[in-house]
XYZ file of C-alpha atoms in Angstrom:
370
model
C 35.203 5.185 -10.107
C 32.476 6.803 -12.225
C 28.874 6.946 -11.096
C 27.795 4.316 -13.633
C 30.636 1.995 -12.627
C 29.826 2.459 -8.946
C 26.153 1.643 -9.584
C 27.149 -1.451 -11.590
C 29.485 -2.582 -8.811
C 26.717 -2.049 -6.249
C 24.221 -4.082 -8.270
C 26.691 -6.962 -8.815
C 27.441 -7.022 -5.092
C 23.713 -7.063 -4.301
C 23.236 -10.083 -6.566
C 26.277 -11.982 -5.301
C 25.778 -11.166 -1.609
C 22.030 -11.011 -0.964
C 21.102 -9.931 2.556
C 17.499 -11.016 2.471
C 14.977 -12.546 4.828
C 14.405 -15.785 2.916
C 10.971 -16.725 4.366
C 9.657 -13.242 3.625
C 11.122 -13.290 0.130
C 9.566 -16.695 -0.632
C 6.164 -15.478 0.603
C 6.396 -12.381 -1.607
C 7.310 -14.508 -4.635
C 4.345 -16.819 -3.990
C 2.031 -13.826 -3.672
C 3.376 -12.306 -6.902
C 2.850 -15.586 -8.793
C -0.669 -15.844 -7.399
C -1.281 -12.271 -8.545
C -0.091 -12.960 -12.088
C -2.230 -16.105 -12.366
C -5.285 -14.231 -11.085
C -4.690 -11.327 -13.476
C -4.333 -13.700 -16.412
C -7.725 -15.157 -15.630
C -9.396 -11.845 -14.744
C -8.186 -10.229 -17.984
C -9.572 -13.156 -20.040
C -6.077 -14.464 -20.805
C -4.516 -11.133 -21.784
C -0.805 -12.027 -21.934
C 0.294 -8.422 -22.535
C -1.340 -7.200 -19.342
C 0.330 -9.984 -17.348
C 3.676 -9.188 -18.976
C 3.320 -5.523 -18.006
C 2.645 -6.521 -14.406
C 5.571 -8.960 -14.440
C 7.837 -6.122 -15.606
C 6.676 -4.040 -12.639
C 7.463 -6.960 -10.346
C 10.916 -7.233 -11.921
C 11.582 -3.522 -11.400
C 10.261 -3.702 -7.840
C 12.371 -6.801 -7.163
C 15.503 -5.038 -8.414
C 14.766 -2.063 -6.150
C 14.115 -4.450 -3.249
C 17.520 -6.023 -3.828
C 19.294 -2.681 -4.023
C 17.522 -1.030 -1.081
C 18.234 -4.080 1.089
C 21.939 -3.167 0.848
C 21.409 0.394 2.116
C 22.010 0.470 5.890
C 19.125 1.863 7.956
C 21.451 4.636 9.166
C 21.845 5.830 5.574
C 18.110 5.572 4.977
C 17.548 7.634 8.101
C 19.941 10.293 6.817
C 18.170 10.487 3.471
C 14.667 10.455 4.937
C 13.981 14.239 5.198
C 15.093 14.746 1.602
C 12.991 11.847 0.343
C 9.974 13.240 2.199
C 10.498 16.757 0.835
C 11.004 15.338 -2.653
C 7.709 13.438 -2.471
C 5.944 16.599 -1.278
C 7.390 18.492 -4.239
C 6.104 15.797 -6.590
C 2.625 16.143 -5.062
C 2.765 19.899 -5.678
C 3.734 19.201 -9.301
C 0.732 16.871 -9.566
C -1.502 19.684 -8.327
C -0.068 21.965 -11.035
C 0.487 19.600 -13.963
C -1.144 16.297 -13.023
C -2.982 14.038 -15.436
C -5.589 11.343 -14.982
C -9.046 10.047 -15.784
C -11.428 12.020 -13.595
C -8.662 12.931 -11.133
C -5.201 14.462 -11.532
C -3.031 11.811 -9.860
C -0.241 11.137 -12.349
C 2.899 12.861 -13.602
C 3.876 12.199 -17.194
C 7.649 11.673 -17.244
C 7.743 10.995 -20.984
C 8.763 7.331 -20.842
C 6.421 6.387 -17.995
C 3.637 7.878 -15.933
C 4.274 8.085 -12.208
C 1.853 8.375 -9.273
C 3.629 10.288 -6.462
C 0.948 9.452 -3.880
C 2.194 5.843 -3.937
C 5.690 7.042 -3.056
C 4.306 8.955 -0.065
C 3.036 5.672 1.412
C 6.733 4.901 1.953
C 8.319 8.293 2.605
C 5.733 9.489 5.156
C 6.233 6.688 7.715
C 9.979 7.078 7.142
C 9.675 10.772 8.005
C 7.565 10.242 11.132
C 9.977 7.536 12.332
C 12.901 9.897 11.635
C 11.269 12.695 13.612
C 10.360 10.513 16.604
C 13.515 8.410 16.903
C 15.564 11.121 18.645
C 12.754 12.424 20.856
C 11.282 11.373 24.151
C 8.797 8.544 23.858
C 5.880 8.279 24.359
C 5.460 11.522 22.358
C 4.202 14.664 24.073
C 1.415 16.877 22.749
C 3.863 19.318 21.138
C 5.540 16.431 19.323
C 2.154 15.105 18.223
C 1.270 18.547 16.873
C 4.331 18.608 14.617
C 3.645 15.017 13.552
C 0.105 16.047 12.606
C 1.535 18.717 10.287
C 3.949 16.222 8.713
C 1.066 13.817 8.082
C -1.494 16.429 7.089
C 0.573 18.178 4.400
C 0.813 15.243 1.952
C -2.630 13.913 2.940
C -4.318 17.204 2.010
C -2.458 17.386 -1.301
C -3.561 13.845 -2.155
C -7.176 14.486 -1.072
C -7.152 17.548 -3.322
C -6.476 15.426 -6.449
C -9.102 14.071 -5.421
C -8.078 10.693 -3.977
C -9.623 10.410 -0.529
C -8.947 6.653 -0.224
C -5.194 7.009 -0.744
C -5.133 10.077 1.513
C -6.665 8.061 4.357
C -4.169 5.229 3.812
C -1.304 7.720 3.896
C -2.648 9.110 7.169
C -2.888 5.560 8.543
C 0.747 4.821 7.652
C 1.845 7.832 9.684
C -0.541 7.120 12.562
C 0.877 3.593 12.894
C 4.309 5.061 13.617
C 2.826 7.192 16.399
C 0.949 4.173 17.788
C 4.136 2.096 17.871
C 5.928 4.985 19.585
C 3.877 4.189 22.687
C 1.165 6.863 22.730
C -1.145 6.320 25.686
C -4.656 4.930 25.251
C -6.046 8.040 26.908
C -4.553 10.233 24.204
C -5.699 7.792 21.508
C -9.248 8.134 22.850
C -9.019 11.927 22.849
C -7.722 11.974 19.268
C -10.472 9.602 18.118
C -13.076 11.828 19.765
C -11.618 14.850 17.991
C -11.724 12.974 14.660
C -15.360 12.027 15.250
C -16.208 15.640 16.059
C -14.576 16.733 12.797
C -16.573 14.239 10.703
C -19.365 16.729 9.796
C -16.732 19.176 8.571
C -15.107 16.478 6.443
C -18.514 15.556 5.001
C -19.032 19.208 4.007
C -15.804 19.287 1.950
C -16.281 15.879 0.305
C -17.219 15.614 -3.372
C -20.705 14.408 -4.135
C -19.478 11.144 -5.655
C -17.580 10.449 -2.419
C -20.754 11.011 -0.419
C -22.606 8.677 -2.781
C -20.078 5.927 -2.040
C -20.827 6.207 1.662
C -24.575 6.205 1.028
C -24.289 3.135 -1.202
C -22.440 1.294 1.568
C -25.681 1.226 3.559
C -28.171 0.843 0.703
C -26.542 -0.284 -2.573
C -29.892 -1.622 -3.793
C -31.200 1.960 -3.845
C -29.314 2.478 -7.137
C -28.554 -1.033 -8.454
C -27.720 0.096 -11.998
C -25.712 3.150 -10.948
C -23.705 3.875 -7.830
C -24.625 0.563 -6.208
C -23.562 -1.562 -9.199
C -19.963 -2.129 -8.032
C -20.884 -3.404 -4.569
C -23.786 -5.580 -5.742
C -21.823 -7.307 -8.519
C -18.830 -7.815 -6.232
C -20.994 -9.405 -3.534
C -22.527 -11.710 -6.165
C -19.052 -12.772 -7.297
C -17.816 -13.412 -3.761
C -20.944 -15.285 -2.705
C -21.156 -17.441 -5.838
C -17.689 -18.843 -5.176
C -18.987 -20.984 -2.323
C -16.488 -23.158 -0.466
C -14.246 -24.282 -3.324
C -14.959 -21.801 -6.113
C -15.831 -22.266 -9.764
C -12.279 -22.954 -10.863
C -9.576 -20.909 -12.539
C -10.921 -18.872 -15.479
C -14.453 -20.131 -14.848
C -15.777 -17.085 -13.004
C -18.784 -15.612 -14.774
C -18.906 -12.152 -13.183
C -15.621 -11.040 -14.735
C -15.749 -12.999 -18.011
C -19.258 -11.721 -18.790
C -18.244 -8.152 -17.859
C -20.692 -7.800 -14.963
C -17.919 -7.016 -12.496
C -16.300 -3.592 -13.091
C -12.581 -2.965 -12.656
C -12.026 -6.718 -12.427
C -8.254 -6.486 -12.973
C -7.678 -3.630 -10.528
C -9.828 -2.704 -7.524
C -12.084 -5.788 -7.697
C -9.596 -8.485 -8.624
C -10.132 -9.996 -5.153
C -13.754 -10.597 -6.173
C -12.533 -12.562 -9.190
C -10.200 -14.604 -6.987
C -13.023 -15.290 -4.507
C -15.392 -16.459 -7.223
C -12.814 -18.776 -8.794
C -11.255 -20.238 -5.629
C -14.006 -19.925 -3.045
C -13.705 -19.504 0.696
C -10.885 -22.059 0.987
C -8.780 -20.194 -1.567
C -9.480 -16.863 0.139
C -8.381 -18.265 3.507
C -5.133 -19.562 1.977
C -4.453 -16.169 0.382
C -5.201 -14.344 3.641
C -2.887 -16.749 5.494
C -0.117 -15.787 3.079
C -0.789 -12.105 3.702
C -0.796 -12.660 7.476
C 2.522 -14.501 7.268
C 4.069 -11.545 5.425
C 2.704 -9.097 7.998
C 3.847 -11.289 10.891
C 7.318 -11.606 9.416
C 7.503 -7.837 9.052
C 6.484 -7.342 12.684
C 9.123 -9.885 13.745
C 11.721 -7.828 11.884
C 10.470 -4.738 13.730
C 10.767 -6.524 17.082
C 14.405 -7.391 16.361
C 15.327 -3.961 14.947
C 18.517 -2.356 16.183
C 17.240 1.194 16.825
C 14.046 3.178 17.332
C 13.912 4.456 13.757
C 14.111 0.941 12.319
C 11.612 -0.464 14.807
C 8.992 2.217 14.180
C 9.438 2.118 10.415
C 9.355 -1.686 10.037
C 6.297 -1.972 12.272
C 4.422 0.807 10.480
C 5.150 -0.589 7.003
C 3.944 -4.043 8.075
C 0.750 -2.723 9.662
C 0.025 -0.488 6.664
C 0.369 -3.517 4.361
C -2.212 -5.315 6.517
C -4.579 -2.338 6.249
C -4.346 -2.339 2.425
C -5.484 -5.965 2.416
C -8.230 -5.317 4.963
C -9.613 -2.264 3.178
C -9.727 -4.009 -0.194
C -11.360 -7.071 1.377
C -13.928 -4.902 3.136
C -14.590 -2.999 -0.073
C -15.375 -6.065 -2.208
C -17.673 -7.556 0.451
C -19.658 -4.363 1.056
C -18.336 -3.851 4.591
C -16.410 -0.698 3.607
C -17.147 1.925 0.940
C -15.583 1.665 -2.509
C -12.429 3.770 -2.189
C -10.222 2.462 -4.984
C -7.654 0.610 -2.858
C -5.931 -2.214 -4.817
C -5.134 -5.638 -3.380
C -1.351 -5.616 -2.735
C 0.715 -7.446 -5.376
C -2.418 -8.974 -6.929
C -4.306 -6.033 -8.455
C -2.989 -4.640 -11.714
C -1.511 -1.262 -10.935
C 0.944 1.389 -11.995
C 3.427 2.218 -9.271
C 1.828 0.410 -6.329
C 3.649 -2.913 -6.868
C 7.005 -1.163 -7.324
C 6.498 0.956 -4.203
C 5.408 -2.032 -2.107
C 8.425 -4.107 -3.110
C 10.720 -1.154 -2.436
C 9.181 -0.926 1.030
C 9.962 -4.583 1.578
C 13.520 -3.752 0.553
C 13.576 -1.387 3.536
C 12.393 -4.266 5.742
C 15.166 -6.466 4.329
C 17.719 -3.769 5.169
C 16.432 -3.570 8.742
C 16.533 -7.378 8.934
C 20.148 -7.416 7.768
C 21.119 -4.977 10.545
C 19.000 -6.494 13.322
C 20.132 -6.886 16.927
C 20.537 -10.658 16.810
C 19.897 -13.688 14.659
C 16.385 -15.095 15.282
C 16.287 -18.688 16.445
């Protein structure tokens, strides 16, 4: 059987014999539909933008379906090569990357690809692969090697520069270590070491990154410059009240006060239009997805699957939390999109592929949940 015929047979089998967690799949579909409706409003009824996002969802859904049929054992075997491949792509970005203000993209001719999004998936896979055959909780020597595995892609991403994504990549790897049972004493020591290194990190940060931290405390110090994003976002969120202004009736986005209202600050648009009640419903949907992912991790058959499923679920929760903190002025503006709602290049595809990994782990779980 030729490669094309084998791929066609695999896809037909995936369609005819889906091995999916139905509640999780339904929640993802609801979130995607909510995202498309919000984007349509935020873009002032731009059908082409919504169509582009829907095509990304379709591609991500196809990858979810296909990856769900790959046994975790096979994924574990491929993991080192996927990790090394993503590192190579980051090196290529450093040499030939493109972007607006930062070199984060590779131009593949037909499409542009952001390798740092892929690392959000391959890094936790790699840390889970490394830890699954070793004594847990991990010893200091093991933690040292893990730090190198996490630090290599994180430094390449920070160099682009993209400090926000670099920190999220670090978090995705740290979650694997946390789930591996590291003691609270060692967690405290590592946090103390990170705090001690903060002045050094500040020294190597770009000036615009320092300005973002300064604006977190005093955005009104530069209301028409660096503080504009936070101030306008807080106005949008606060003006939504309990029930919001209604779909496509938000003034901050339609009158162009709110910057990046289809990407980083789309949550502000949603908050203004649907109010606190709508935000709570959306957060409940996110929490259900995270909880379902953690349930899959709890029922995983082996250590690799358990660590990976748990880390992917917790990382998804962090993406939501960071974006929510960013639009309310609790966290600095770091350019983290709202999962499956913000308009984005490869983020939606990567997220749905990651949920395909969760579906695969679910299909090979220890027992059927009651």
